[in-house]
mmCIF file with all atom_site columns, C-alpha atoms in Angstrom:
data_model
loop_
_atom_site.group_PDB
_atom_site.id
_atom_site.type_symbol
_atom_site.label_atom_id
_atom_site.label_alt_id
_atom_site.label_comp_id
_atom_site.label_asym_id
_atom_site.label_entity_id
_atom_site.label_seq_id
_atom_site.pdbx_PDB_ins_code
_atom_site.Cartn_x
_atom_site.Cartn_y
_atom_site.Cartn_z
_atom_site.occupancy
_atom_site.B_iso_or_equiv
_atom_site.pdbx_formal_charge
_atom_site.auth_seq_id
_atom_site.auth_comp_id
_atom_site.auth_asym_id
_atom_site.auth_atom_id
_atom_site.pdbx_PDB_model_num
ATOM 1   C CA . MET A 1 1   ? -8.165  37.194 84.284 1.00 0.00 ? 1   MET A CA 1
ATOM 2   C CA . ASP A 1 2   ? -6.771  39.656 85.143 1.00 0.00 ? 2   ASP A CA 1
ATOM 3   C CA . ASP A 1 3   ? -3.479  39.429 83.404 1.00 0.00 ? 3   ASP A CA 1
ATOM 4   C CA . VAL A 1 4   ? -4.998  39.955 80.103 1.00 0.00 ? 4   VAL A CA 1
ATOM 5   C CA . PRO A 1 5   ? -2.525  42.830 78.519 1.00 0.00 ? 5   PRO A CA 1
ATOM 6   C CA . ASP A 1 6   ? 0.660   40.863 79.654 1.00 0.00 ? 6   ASP A CA 1
ATOM 7   C CA . ARG A 1 7   ? -1.088  37.828 77.442 1.00 0.00 ? 7   ARG A CA 1
ATOM 8   C CA . ILE A 1 8   ? -1.618  40.531 74.265 1.00 0.00 ? 8   ILE A CA 1
ATOM 9   C CA . GLU A 1 9   ? 1.159   40.436 71.723 1.00 0.00 ? 9   GLU A CA 1
ATOM 10  C CA . HIS A 1 10  ? 0.511   43.675 70.029 1.00 0.00 ? 10  HIS A CA 1
ATOM 11  C CA . THR A 1 11  ? 1.560   43.196 66.333 1.00 0.00 ? 11  THR A CA 1
ATOM 12  C CA . VAL A 1 12  ? 2.657   44.957 63.391 1.00 0.00 ? 12  VAL A CA 1
ATOM 13  C CA . LEU A 1 13  ? 4.037   42.874 60.615 1.00 0.00 ? 13  LEU A CA 1
ATOM 14  C CA . GLY A 1 14  ? 2.676   44.283 57.064 1.00 0.00 ? 14  GLY A CA 1
ATOM 15  C CA . PRO A 1 15  ? 5.293   44.164 54.270 1.00 0.00 ? 15  PRO A CA 1
ATOM 16  C CA . THR A 1 16  ? 4.515   48.026 54.216 1.00 0.00 ? 16  THR A CA 1
ATOM 17  C CA . THR A 1 17  ? 5.415   48.386 57.636 1.00 0.00 ? 17  THR A CA 1
ATOM 18  C CA . THR A 1 18  ? 7.630   51.821 58.559 1.00 0.00 ? 18  THR A CA 1
ATOM 19  C CA . PRO A 1 19  ? 9.938   52.532 61.615 1.00 0.00 ? 19  PRO A CA 1
ATOM 20  C CA . ASP A 1 20  ? 6.876   54.597 62.542 1.00 0.00 ? 20  ASP A CA 1
ATOM 21  C CA . ASP A 1 21  ? 4.648   51.898 62.542 1.00 0.00 ? 21  ASP A CA 1
ATOM 22  C CA . VAL A 1 22  ? 6.971   50.249 64.982 1.00 0.00 ? 22  VAL A CA 1
ATOM 23  C CA . ARG A 1 23  ? 6.943   53.070 67.153 1.00 0.00 ? 23  ARG A CA 1
ATOM 24  C CA . THR A 1 24  ? 3.307   53.359 67.192 1.00 0.00 ? 24  THR A CA 1
ATOM 25  C CA . CYS A 1 25  ? 2.976   49.570 67.839 1.00 0.00 ? 25  CYS A CA 1
ATOM 26  C CA . LEU A 1 26  ? 5.420   49.777 70.545 1.00 0.00 ? 26  LEU A CA 1
ATOM 27  C CA . ASP A 1 27  ? 4.013   53.188 72.140 1.00 0.00 ? 27  ASP A CA 1
ATOM 28  C CA . GLU A 1 28  ? 0.705   51.343 72.360 1.00 0.00 ? 28  GLU A CA 1
ATOM 29  C CA . ALA A 1 29  ? 2.521   48.436 73.982 1.00 0.00 ? 29  ALA A CA 1
ATOM 30  C CA . LEU A 1 30  ? 3.776   50.507 76.704 1.00 0.00 ? 30  LEU A CA 1
ATOM 31  C CA . GLN A 1 31  ? 0.772   52.703 77.079 1.00 0.00 ? 31  GLN A CA 1
ATOM 32  C CA . TYR A 1 32  ? -1.489  49.092 77.909 1.00 0.00 ? 32  TYR A CA 1
ATOM 33  C CA . GLY A 1 33  ? 1.208   47.286 79.229 1.00 0.00 ? 33  GLY A CA 1
ATOM 34  C CA . MET A 1 34  ? 1.425   44.725 76.247 1.00 0.00 ? 34  MET A CA 1
ATOM 35  C CA . ARG A 1 35  ? 4.187   42.539 74.863 1.00 0.00 ? 35  ARG A CA 1
ATOM 36  C CA . ALA A 1 36  ? 4.911   43.508 70.986 1.00 0.00 ? 36  ALA A CA 1
ATOM 37  C CA . CYS A 1 37  ? 5.829   41.276 67.924 1.00 0.00 ? 37  CYS A CA 1
ATOM 38  C CA . ILE A 1 38  ? 7.479   43.169 65.065 1.00 0.00 ? 38  ILE A CA 1
ATOM 39  C CA . PRO A 1 39  ? 9.372   42.203 61.886 1.00 0.00 ? 39  PRO A CA 1
ATOM 40  C CA . PRO A 1 40  ? 13.400  41.368 62.636 1.00 0.00 ? 40  PRO A CA 1
ATOM 41  C CA . CYS A 1 41  ? 15.058  44.330 60.862 1.00 0.00 ? 41  CYS A CA 1
ATOM 42  C CA . TYR A 1 42  ? 13.286  46.459 63.355 1.00 0.00 ? 42  TYR A CA 1
ATOM 43  C CA . LEU A 1 43  ? 14.576  44.955 66.586 1.00 0.00 ? 43  LEU A CA 1
ATOM 44  C CA . PRO A 1 44  ? 17.863  47.463 66.598 1.00 0.00 ? 44  PRO A CA 1
ATOM 45  C CA . LEU A 1 45  ? 15.552  50.213 66.640 1.00 0.00 ? 45  LEU A CA 1
ATOM 46  C CA . ALA A 1 46  ? 12.308  48.699 69.132 1.00 0.00 ? 46  ALA A CA 1
ATOM 47  C CA . THR A 1 47  ? 15.355  47.768 71.782 1.00 0.00 ? 47  THR A CA 1
ATOM 48  C CA . GLU A 1 48  ? 16.784  51.321 72.104 1.00 0.00 ? 48  GLU A CA 1
ATOM 49  C CA . TYR A 1 49  ? 13.290  53.013 71.514 1.00 0.00 ? 49  TYR A CA 1
ATOM 50  C CA . ALA A 1 50  ? 11.056  51.197 74.354 1.00 0.00 ? 50  ALA A CA 1
ATOM 51  C CA . ASN A 1 51  ? 11.143  48.597 77.159 1.00 0.00 ? 51  ASN A CA 1
ATOM 52  C CA . VAL A 1 52  ? 8.535   46.023 75.764 1.00 0.00 ? 52  VAL A CA 1
ATOM 53  C CA . PRO A 1 53  ? 9.066   42.349 75.673 1.00 0.00 ? 53  PRO A CA 1
ATOM 54  C CA . LEU A 1 54  ? 9.721   41.971 72.060 1.00 0.00 ? 54  LEU A CA 1
ATOM 55  C CA . THR A 1 55  ? 8.852   38.796 69.897 1.00 0.00 ? 55  THR A CA 1
ATOM 56  C CA . ALA A 1 56  ? 10.395  38.673 66.156 1.00 0.00 ? 56  ALA A CA 1
ATOM 57  C CA . VAL A 1 57  ? 9.158   36.488 63.150 1.00 0.00 ? 57  VAL A CA 1
ATOM 58  C CA . VAL A 1 58  ? 12.043  34.124 61.392 1.00 0.00 ? 58  VAL A CA 1
ATOM 59  C CA . ASP A 1 59  ? 10.975  32.489 57.796 1.00 0.00 ? 59  ASP A CA 1
ATOM 60  C CA . PHE A 1 60  ? 8.139   34.627 57.534 1.00 0.00 ? 60  PHE A CA 1
ATOM 61  C CA . PRO A 1 61  ? 5.472   34.181 56.576 1.00 0.00 ? 61  PRO A CA 1
ATOM 62  C CA . HIS A 1 62  ? 5.977   31.076 54.444 1.00 0.00 ? 62  HIS A CA 1
ATOM 63  C CA . GLY A 1 63  ? 8.189   29.200 56.303 1.00 0.00 ? 63  GLY A CA 1
ATOM 64  C CA . GLN A 1 64  ? 10.252  27.632 53.287 1.00 0.00 ? 64  GLN A CA 1
ATOM 65  C CA . GLY A 1 65  ? 13.880  28.835 54.085 1.00 0.00 ? 65  GLY A CA 1
ATOM 66  C CA . GLN A 1 66  ? 16.480  26.112 54.521 1.00 0.00 ? 66  GLN A CA 1
ATOM 67  C CA . THR A 1 67  ? 17.321  25.236 57.763 1.00 0.00 ? 67  THR A CA 1
ATOM 68  C CA . ASP A 1 68  ? 20.907  26.842 58.522 1.00 0.00 ? 68  ASP A CA 1
ATOM 69  C CA . ALA A 1 69  ? 19.360  29.887 57.044 1.00 0.00 ? 69  ALA A CA 1
ATOM 70  C CA . VAL A 1 70  ? 16.346  30.154 59.543 1.00 0.00 ? 70  VAL A CA 1
ATOM 71  C CA . CYS A 1 71  ? 19.024  29.481 62.215 1.00 0.00 ? 71  CYS A CA 1
ATOM 72  C CA . ARG A 1 72  ? 21.236  32.112 61.392 1.00 0.00 ? 72  ARG A CA 1
ATOM 73  C CA . ALA A 1 73  ? 17.790  34.483 61.455 1.00 0.00 ? 73  ALA A CA 1
ATOM 74  C CA . ALA A 1 74  ? 17.019  32.846 64.595 1.00 0.00 ? 74  ALA A CA 1
ATOM 75  C CA . LYS A 1 75  ? 20.213  33.600 66.049 1.00 0.00 ? 75  LYS A CA 1
ATOM 76  C CA . LEU A 1 76  ? 20.262  37.480 64.345 1.00 0.00 ? 76  LEU A CA 1
ATOM 77  C CA . ALA A 1 77  ? 17.213  38.142 66.084 1.00 0.00 ? 77  ALA A CA 1
ATOM 78  C CA . TRP A 1 78  ? 18.215  36.748 69.508 1.00 0.00 ? 78  TRP A CA 1
ATOM 79  C CA . ASP A 1 79  ? 21.512  38.908 69.167 1.00 0.00 ? 79  ASP A CA 1
ATOM 80  C CA . ALA A 1 80  ? 19.266  41.946 67.808 1.00 0.00 ? 80  ALA A CA 1
ATOM 81  C CA . GLY A 1 81  ? 17.423  41.852 71.471 1.00 0.00 ? 81  GLY A CA 1
ATOM 82  C CA . ALA A 1 82  ? 14.436  39.653 70.544 1.00 0.00 ? 82  ALA A CA 1
ATOM 83  C CA . ASP A 1 83  ? 13.096  38.023 73.915 1.00 0.00 ? 83  ASP A CA 1
ATOM 84  C CA . GLU A 1 84  ? 10.722  35.145 71.899 1.00 0.00 ? 84  GLU A CA 1
ATOM 85  C CA . LEU A 1 85  ? 10.797  34.153 68.044 1.00 0.00 ? 85  LEU A CA 1
ATOM 86  C CA . ASP A 1 86  ? 7.773   33.073 65.849 1.00 0.00 ? 86  ASP A CA 1
ATOM 87  C CA . MET A 1 87  ? 9.029   30.696 63.113 1.00 0.00 ? 87  MET A CA 1
ATOM 88  C CA . VAL A 1 88  ? 7.014   29.133 60.388 1.00 0.00 ? 88  VAL A CA 1
ATOM 89  C CA . CYS A 1 89  ? 6.576   25.373 59.963 1.00 0.00 ? 89  CYS A CA 1
ATOM 90  C CA . ASN A 1 90  ? 7.620   24.330 56.544 1.00 0.00 ? 90  ASN A CA 1
ATOM 91  C CA . VAL A 1 91  ? 3.613   23.843 55.556 1.00 0.00 ? 91  VAL A CA 1
ATOM 92  C CA . GLY A 1 92  ? 4.320   21.882 52.337 1.00 0.00 ? 92  GLY A CA 1
ATOM 93  C CA . LEU A 1 93  ? 6.622   19.654 53.674 1.00 0.00 ? 93  LEU A CA 1
ATOM 94  C CA . LEU A 1 94  ? 3.698   18.438 56.117 1.00 0.00 ? 94  LEU A CA 1
ATOM 95  C CA . LYS A 1 95  ? 1.172   17.819 53.771 1.00 0.00 ? 95  LYS A CA 1
ATOM 96  C CA . ALA A 1 96  ? 3.830   15.744 51.843 1.00 0.00 ? 96  ALA A CA 1
ATOM 97  C CA . GLY A 1 97  ? 4.373   13.772 55.140 1.00 0.00 ? 97  GLY A CA 1
ATOM 98  C CA . GLU A 1 98  ? 8.121   14.459 55.240 1.00 0.00 ? 98  GLU A CA 1
ATOM 99  C CA . ASP A 1 99  ? 7.325   14.300 59.346 1.00 0.00 ? 99  ASP A CA 1
ATOM 100 C CA . ASP A 1 100 ? 11.122  13.480 59.453 1.00 0.00 ? 100 ASP A CA 1
ATOM 101 C CA . ALA A 1 101 ? 12.013  16.409 57.601 1.00 0.00 ? 101 ALA A CA 1
ATOM 102 C CA . VAL A 1 102 ? 9.929   18.873 59.524 1.00 0.00 ? 102 VAL A CA 1
ATOM 103 C CA . ALA A 1 103 ? 10.898  17.515 62.996 1.00 0.00 ? 103 ALA A CA 1
ATOM 104 C CA . ASP A 1 104 ? 14.858  18.178 61.888 1.00 0.00 ? 104 ASP A CA 1
ATOM 105 C CA . HIS A 1 105 ? 14.307  21.648 60.870 1.00 0.00 ? 105 HIS A CA 1
ATOM 106 C CA . LEU A 1 106 ? 12.187  22.534 64.073 1.00 0.00 ? 106 LEU A CA 1
ATOM 107 C CA . THR A 1 107 ? 14.276  20.897 66.510 1.00 0.00 ? 107 THR A CA 1
ATOM 108 C CA . GLU A 1 108 ? 17.339  22.471 64.876 1.00 0.00 ? 108 GLU A CA 1
ATOM 109 C CA . VAL A 1 109 ? 16.199  25.681 64.929 1.00 0.00 ? 109 VAL A CA 1
ATOM 110 C CA . VAL A 1 110 ? 14.751  25.665 68.418 1.00 0.00 ? 110 VAL A CA 1
ATOM 111 C CA . ALA A 1 111 ? 18.022  24.368 69.335 1.00 0.00 ? 111 ALA A CA 1
ATOM 112 C CA . SER A 1 112 ? 19.813  27.379 67.824 1.00 0.00 ? 112 SER A CA 1
ATOM 113 C CA . VAL A 1 113 ? 18.957  29.972 70.199 1.00 0.00 ? 113 VAL A CA 1
ATOM 114 C CA . PRO A 1 114 ? 18.150  30.277 74.124 1.00 0.00 ? 114 PRO A CA 1
ATOM 115 C CA . VAL A 1 115 ? 14.776  31.919 73.758 1.00 0.00 ? 115 VAL A CA 1
ATOM 116 C CA . PRO A 1 116 ? 11.313  30.288 73.530 1.00 0.00 ? 116 PRO A CA 1
ATOM 117 C CA . VAL A 1 117 ? 10.547  29.809 70.025 1.00 0.00 ? 117 VAL A CA 1
ATOM 118 C CA . LYS A 1 118 ? 6.731   29.459 69.070 1.00 0.00 ? 118 LYS A CA 1
ATOM 119 C CA . VAL A 1 119 ? 5.749   27.362 65.849 1.00 0.00 ? 119 VAL A CA 1
ATOM 120 C CA . ILE A 1 120 ? 3.090   28.735 63.392 1.00 0.00 ? 120 ILE A CA 1
ATOM 121 C CA . VAL A 1 121 ? 1.370   26.337 61.854 1.00 0.00 ? 121 VAL A CA 1
ATOM 122 C CA . GLU A 1 122 ? -0.756  27.913 59.272 1.00 0.00 ? 122 GLU A CA 1
ATOM 123 C CA . ALA A 1 123 ? -4.140  26.069 60.946 1.00 0.00 ? 123 ALA A CA 1
ATOM 124 C CA . PRO A 1 124 ? -6.425  27.291 58.500 1.00 0.00 ? 124 PRO A CA 1
ATOM 125 C CA . LEU A 1 125 ? -4.363  25.225 55.839 1.00 0.00 ? 125 LEU A CA 1
ATOM 126 C CA . LEU A 1 126 ? -4.399  21.665 57.462 1.00 0.00 ? 126 LEU A CA 1
ATOM 127 C CA . THR A 1 127 ? -6.689  18.995 58.778 1.00 0.00 ? 127 THR A CA 1
ATOM 128 C CA . ASP A 1 128 ? -6.955  18.080 61.961 1.00 0.00 ? 128 ASP A CA 1
ATOM 129 C CA . GLU A 1 129 ? -4.800  15.136 61.595 1.00 0.00 ? 129 GLU A CA 1
ATOM 130 C CA . GLU A 1 130 ? -2.521  17.697 60.228 1.00 0.00 ? 130 GLU A CA 1
ATOM 131 C CA . LEU A 1 131 ? -2.796  19.924 63.213 1.00 0.00 ? 131 LEU A CA 1
ATOM 132 C CA . GLU A 1 132 ? -2.526  16.872 65.524 1.00 0.00 ? 132 GLU A CA 1
ATOM 133 C CA . ARG A 1 133 ? 0.717   15.713 64.021 1.00 0.00 ? 133 ARG A CA 1
ATOM 134 C CA . VAL A 1 134 ? 2.580   18.981 63.819 1.00 0.00 ? 134 VAL A CA 1
ATOM 135 C CA . GLY A 1 135 ? 1.328   19.497 67.166 1.00 0.00 ? 135 GLY A CA 1
ATOM 136 C CA . GLN A 1 136 ? 3.301   16.704 68.092 1.00 0.00 ? 136 GLN A CA 1
ATOM 137 C CA . LEU A 1 137 ? 6.191   17.425 66.295 1.00 0.00 ? 137 LEU A CA 1
ATOM 138 C CA . ALA A 1 138 ? 6.507   20.805 67.543 1.00 0.00 ? 138 ALA A CA 1
ATOM 139 C CA . ALA A 1 139 ? 6.441   19.384 70.963 1.00 0.00 ? 139 ALA A CA 1
ATOM 140 C CA . ASP A 1 140 ? 8.878   16.928 70.416 1.00 0.00 ? 140 ASP A CA 1
ATOM 141 C CA . ALA A 1 141 ? 11.214  19.748 68.911 1.00 0.00 ? 141 ALA A CA 1
ATOM 142 C CA . ASP A 1 142 ? 10.773  21.478 72.509 1.00 0.00 ? 142 ASP A CA 1
ATOM 143 C CA . ALA A 1 143 ? 9.110   24.571 70.995 1.00 0.00 ? 143 ALA A CA 1
ATOM 144 C CA . ALA A 1 144 ? 7.636   27.088 73.755 1.00 0.00 ? 144 ALA A CA 1
ATOM 145 C CA . TYR A 1 145 ? 3.937   27.323 71.933 1.00 0.00 ? 145 TYR A CA 1
ATOM 146 C CA . LEU A 1 146 ? 2.138   26.653 69.057 1.00 0.00 ? 146 LEU A CA 1
ATOM 147 C CA . LYS A 1 147 ? 0.671   29.531 66.678 1.00 0.00 ? 147 LYS A CA 1
ATOM 148 C CA . THR A 1 148 ? -2.240  29.106 64.921 1.00 0.00 ? 148 THR A CA 1
ATOM 149 C CA . ALA A 1 149 ? -1.335  31.223 61.791 1.00 0.00 ? 149 ALA A CA 1
ATOM 150 C CA . THR A 1 150 ? 0.215   34.232 59.973 1.00 0.00 ? 150 THR A CA 1
ATOM 151 C CA . GLY A 1 151 ? -2.513  36.260 59.349 1.00 0.00 ? 151 GLY A CA 1
ATOM 152 C CA . PHE A 1 152 ? -1.493  36.171 55.859 1.00 0.00 ? 152 PHE A CA 1
ATOM 153 C CA . SER A 1 153 ? -2.852  33.126 54.513 1.00 0.00 ? 153 SER A CA 1
ATOM 154 C CA . GLU A 1 154 ? -6.464  31.886 54.147 1.00 0.00 ? 154 GLU A CA 1
ATOM 155 C CA . GLY A 1 155 ? -7.848  32.700 57.477 1.00 0.00 ? 155 GLY A CA 1
ATOM 156 C CA . GLY A 1 156 ? -6.578  32.935 61.109 1.00 0.00 ? 156 GLY A CA 1
ATOM 157 C CA . ALA A 1 157 ? -6.863  31.566 64.263 1.00 0.00 ? 157 ALA A CA 1
ATOM 158 C CA . THR A 1 158 ? -10.583 29.307 65.232 1.00 0.00 ? 158 THR A CA 1
ATOM 159 C CA . VAL A 1 159 ? -11.721 28.059 68.601 1.00 0.00 ? 159 VAL A CA 1
ATOM 160 C CA . HIS A 1 160 ? -11.824 24.248 67.245 1.00 0.00 ? 160 HIS A CA 1
ATOM 161 C CA . ASP A 1 161 ? -7.724  24.787 66.029 1.00 0.00 ? 161 ASP A CA 1
ATOM 162 C CA . VAL A 1 162 ? -6.804  26.437 69.334 1.00 0.00 ? 162 VAL A CA 1
ATOM 163 C CA . GLU A 1 163 ? -9.132  23.295 71.353 1.00 0.00 ? 163 GLU A CA 1
ATOM 164 C CA . ILE A 1 164 ? -6.829  20.512 69.236 1.00 0.00 ? 164 ILE A CA 1
ATOM 165 C CA . LEU A 1 165 ? -3.473  22.752 69.765 1.00 0.00 ? 165 LEU A CA 1
ATOM 166 C CA . SER A 1 166 ? -3.674  23.472 73.256 1.00 0.00 ? 166 SER A CA 1
ATOM 167 C CA . THR A 1 167 ? -3.575  19.465 74.069 1.00 0.00 ? 167 THR A CA 1
ATOM 168 C CA . TYR A 1 168 ? -0.124  19.769 72.795 1.00 0.00 ? 168 TYR A CA 1
ATOM 169 C CA . LEU A 1 169 ? 1.717   22.954 73.610 1.00 0.00 ? 169 LEU A CA 1
ATOM 170 C CA . PRO A 1 170 ? 0.566   26.349 74.890 1.00 0.00 ? 170 PRO A CA 1
ATOM 171 C CA . VAL A 1 171 ? -0.906  28.161 72.292 1.00 0.00 ? 171 VAL A CA 1
ATOM 172 C CA . LYS A 1 172 ? -0.941  31.702 70.584 1.00 0.00 ? 172 LYS A CA 1
ATOM 173 C CA . ALA A 1 173 ? -3.947  32.472 68.764 1.00 0.00 ? 173 ALA A CA 1
ATOM 174 C CA . SER A 1 174 ? -3.407  34.863 65.650 1.00 0.00 ? 174 SER A CA 1
ATOM 175 C CA . GLY A 1 175 ? -5.233  35.395 62.630 1.00 0.00 ? 175 GLY A CA 1
ATOM 176 C CA . GLY A 1 176 ? -7.992  37.834 62.812 1.00 0.00 ? 176 GLY A CA 1
ATOM 177 C CA . VAL A 1 177 ? -8.200  38.221 66.630 1.00 0.00 ? 177 VAL A CA 1
ATOM 178 C CA . GLY A 1 178 ? -9.720  41.789 66.992 1.00 0.00 ? 178 GLY A CA 1
ATOM 179 C CA . SER A 1 179 ? -12.072 42.685 69.973 1.00 0.00 ? 179 SER A CA 1
ATOM 180 C CA . TRP A 1 180 ? -12.155 41.326 73.374 1.00 0.00 ? 180 TRP A CA 1
ATOM 181 C CA . ALA A 1 181 ? -14.864 39.068 72.768 1.00 0.00 ? 181 ALA A CA 1
ATOM 182 C CA . GLU A 1 182 ? -12.709 37.057 70.167 1.00 0.00 ? 182 GLU A CA 1
ATOM 183 C CA . ALA A 1 183 ? -9.815  36.983 72.377 1.00 0.00 ? 183 ALA A CA 1
ATOM 184 C CA . LYS A 1 184 ? -11.846 35.937 75.262 1.00 0.00 ? 184 LYS A CA 1
ATOM 185 C CA . ALA A 1 185 ? -13.156 32.978 72.917 1.00 0.00 ? 185 ALA A CA 1
ATOM 186 C CA . MET A 1 186 ? -9.617  32.316 72.128 1.00 0.00 ? 186 MET A CA 1
ATOM 187 C CA . PHE A 1 187 ? -8.521  32.127 75.839 1.00 0.00 ? 187 PHE A CA 1
ATOM 188 C CA . GLU A 1 188 ? -11.715 30.116 77.052 1.00 0.00 ? 188 GLU A CA 1
ATOM 189 C CA . ALA A 1 189 ? -10.416 27.576 74.194 1.00 0.00 ? 189 ALA A CA 1
ATOM 190 C CA . GLY A 1 190 ? -7.118  27.303 75.777 1.00 0.00 ? 190 GLY A CA 1
ATOM 191 C CA . ALA A 1 191 ? -4.981  29.730 74.711 1.00 0.00 ? 191 ALA A CA 1
ATOM 192 C CA . GLU A 1 192 ? -2.523  31.352 76.512 1.00 0.00 ? 192 GLU A CA 1
ATOM 193 C CA . ARG A 1 193 ? -1.458  34.284 74.235 1.00 0.00 ? 193 ARG A CA 1
ATOM 194 C CA . ILE A 1 194 ? -3.305  36.524 71.359 1.00 0.00 ? 194 ILE A CA 1
ATOM 195 C CA . GLY A 1 195 ? -1.533  38.102 68.400 1.00 0.00 ? 195 GLY A CA 1
ATOM 196 C CA . ALA A 1 196 ? -3.115  40.926 67.298 1.00 0.00 ? 196 ALA A CA 1
ATOM 197 C CA . SER A 1 197 ? -2.491  44.514 65.726 1.00 0.00 ? 197 SER A CA 1
ATOM 198 C CA . SER A 1 198 ? -5.405  45.550 67.409 1.00 0.00 ? 198 SER A CA 1
ATOM 199 C CA . GLY A 1 199 ? -3.963  44.438 70.669 1.00 0.00 ? 199 GLY A CA 1
ATOM 200 C CA . ASP A 1 200 ? -4.650  48.179 71.929 1.00 0.00 ? 200 ASP A CA 1
ATOM 201 C CA . THR A 1 201 ? -8.400  47.879 71.158 1.00 0.00 ? 201 THR A CA 1
ATOM 202 C CA . ILE A 1 202 ? -8.503  44.370 72.697 1.00 0.00 ? 202 ILE A CA 1
ATOM 203 C CA . VAL A 1 203 ? -7.218  45.515 76.022 1.00 0.00 ? 203 VAL A CA 1
ATOM 204 C CA . ARG A 1 204 ? -9.527  48.732 75.909 1.00 0.00 ? 204 ARG A CA 1
ATOM 205 C CA . GLU A 1 205 ? -12.802 46.329 75.098 1.00 0.00 ? 205 GLU A CA 1
ATOM 206 C CA . TRP A 1 206 ? -11.397 44.257 78.204 1.00 0.00 ? 206 TRP A CA 1
ATOM 207 C CA . ARG A 1 207 ? -11.241 46.949 80.479 1.00 0.00 ? 207 ARG A CA 1
ATOM 208 C CA . ALA A 1 208 ? -14.316 47.977 79.502 1.00 0.00 ? 208 ALA A CA 1
ATOM 209 C CA . GLU A 1 209 ? -15.768 44.927 80.617 1.00 0.00 ? 209 GLU A CA 1
ATOM 210 C CA . THR A 1 210 ? -13.815 44.640 83.877 1.00 0.00 ? 210 THR A CA 1
ATOM 211 C CA . GLU A 1 211 ? -13.645 47.706 85.176 1.00 0.00 ? 211 GLU A CA 1
ATOM 212 C CA . GLY A 1 212 ? -16.051 49.619 83.419 1.00 0.00 ? 212 GLY A CA 1
ATOM 213 C CA . ASP A 1 213 ? -13.920 51.633 81.398 1.00 0.00 ? 213 ASP A CA 1
ATOM 214 C CA . ALA A 1 214 ? -15.571 54.080 78.879 1.00 0.00 ? 214 ALA A CA 1
ATOM 215 C CA . THR A 1 215 ? -12.391 54.065 76.932 1.00 0.00 ? 215 THR A CA 1
ATOM 216 C CA . ALA A 1 216 ? -13.962 50.734 75.044 1.00 0.00 ? 216 ALA A CA 1
ATOM 217 C CA . GLU A 1 217 ? -13.992 52.451 71.263 1.00 0.00 ? 217 GLU A CA 1
ATOM 218 C CA . PRO A 1 218 ? -10.769 52.617 69.192 1.00 0.00 ? 218 PRO A CA 1
ATOM 219 C CA . GLU A 1 219 ? -9.138  55.958 69.156 1.00 0.00 ? 219 GLU A CA 1
ATOM 220 C CA . PRO A 1 220 ? -8.623  57.274 65.932 1.00 0.00 ? 220 PRO A CA 1
ATOM 221 C CA . GLY A 1 221 ? -5.490  56.786 64.062 1.00 0.00 ? 221 GLY A CA 1
ATOM 222 C CA . GLY A 1 222 ? -4.936  53.347 65.603 1.00 0.00 ? 222 GLY A CA 1
ATOM 223 C CA . ASN A 1 223 ? -3.132  50.389 64.186 1.00 0.00 ? 223 ASN A CA 1
ATOM 224 C CA . ASP A 1 224 ? -5.752  48.969 61.551 1.00 0.00 ? 224 ASP A CA 1
ATOM 225 C CA . ALA A 1 225 ? -3.410  46.373 59.994 1.00 0.00 ? 225 ALA A CA 1
ATOM 226 C CA . ASP A 1 226 ? -6.272  43.391 61.077 1.00 0.00 ? 226 ASP A CA 1
ATOM 227 C CA . ALA A 1 227 ? -8.083  44.911 58.315 1.00 0.00 ? 227 ALA A CA 1
ATOM 228 C CA . ALA A 1 228 ? -5.391  45.898 55.297 1.00 0.00 ? 228 ALA A CA 1
ATOM 229 C CA . ASP A 1 229 ? -2.405  43.032 56.490 1.00 0.00 ? 229 ASP A CA 1
ATOM 230 C CA . GLY A 1 230 ? -4.224  39.874 57.421 1.00 0.00 ? 230 GLY A CA 1
ATOM 231 C CA . TYR A 1 231 ? -2.973  40.282 61.103 1.00 0.00 ? 231 TYR A CA 1
#
C-alpha cells in the first residue's frame, strides 16, 4: 500500500471554514502528497494557491436541492477548477422508495460535468437494503464513486458499510476516520479513498508503520475539524 497519500482527500468543510483554513489544508496536502476536499466557494483561492488535486462538495450536506440547481452548482465548481465533485444523495427520497426520482437526479448531475462525481449516501442513516439500492442507483447513473457520509449527520464510515458499497462502485470512506489504523481498516474493507480532516495524521502514522518515521504524532496547530465539525 505504497500510494496511501494519493488516496487521502485532506478535508476542510466545517461551517466556520475560513480562507486561512483552506490554505492550511492545501499546505498540508502539498507537504504530504495528498488530495484536498474543500467548499466550492474557495475553489478560485485554491487553484491559485497550490497545485493540488481538488474535490469540491455539491449540494452539501443535505442533498435536497432541485436538480437544475445542483447541475448548475456542479458546472460552476468544475469551471472554477474542481477535479472531482462529491454530491449528496437525497436520503429522504431514497427512504420514501422514490428510486426513480433518485436515479433521475443522480444521472442528470453526473452527466452535467466531465469530471468524476462521487455520490455521498449518508450510510449511517440507511439500512443494508437501502445501501444496496443506492449503490445500484449510483452505479447505473455512471457515478465514479460512492462516499459513505458527509460527517455531519449521525455517524461516519464503518467497515460494514464499505464492504456493502464496494460491491457496486469504488468507495471513499469518510466521516470519523482520524488515524492510520482506522484508514487501514477501511482500505482492507474495500475503500479506494479516504476523506478526512486528519489526513496529515493518517499519513504520518502510515509512514511510521511502514518506514519507521518518528514523526507520527500530530503536530501542534493542525486541522482538528474531525473533532469540531464531524469529518
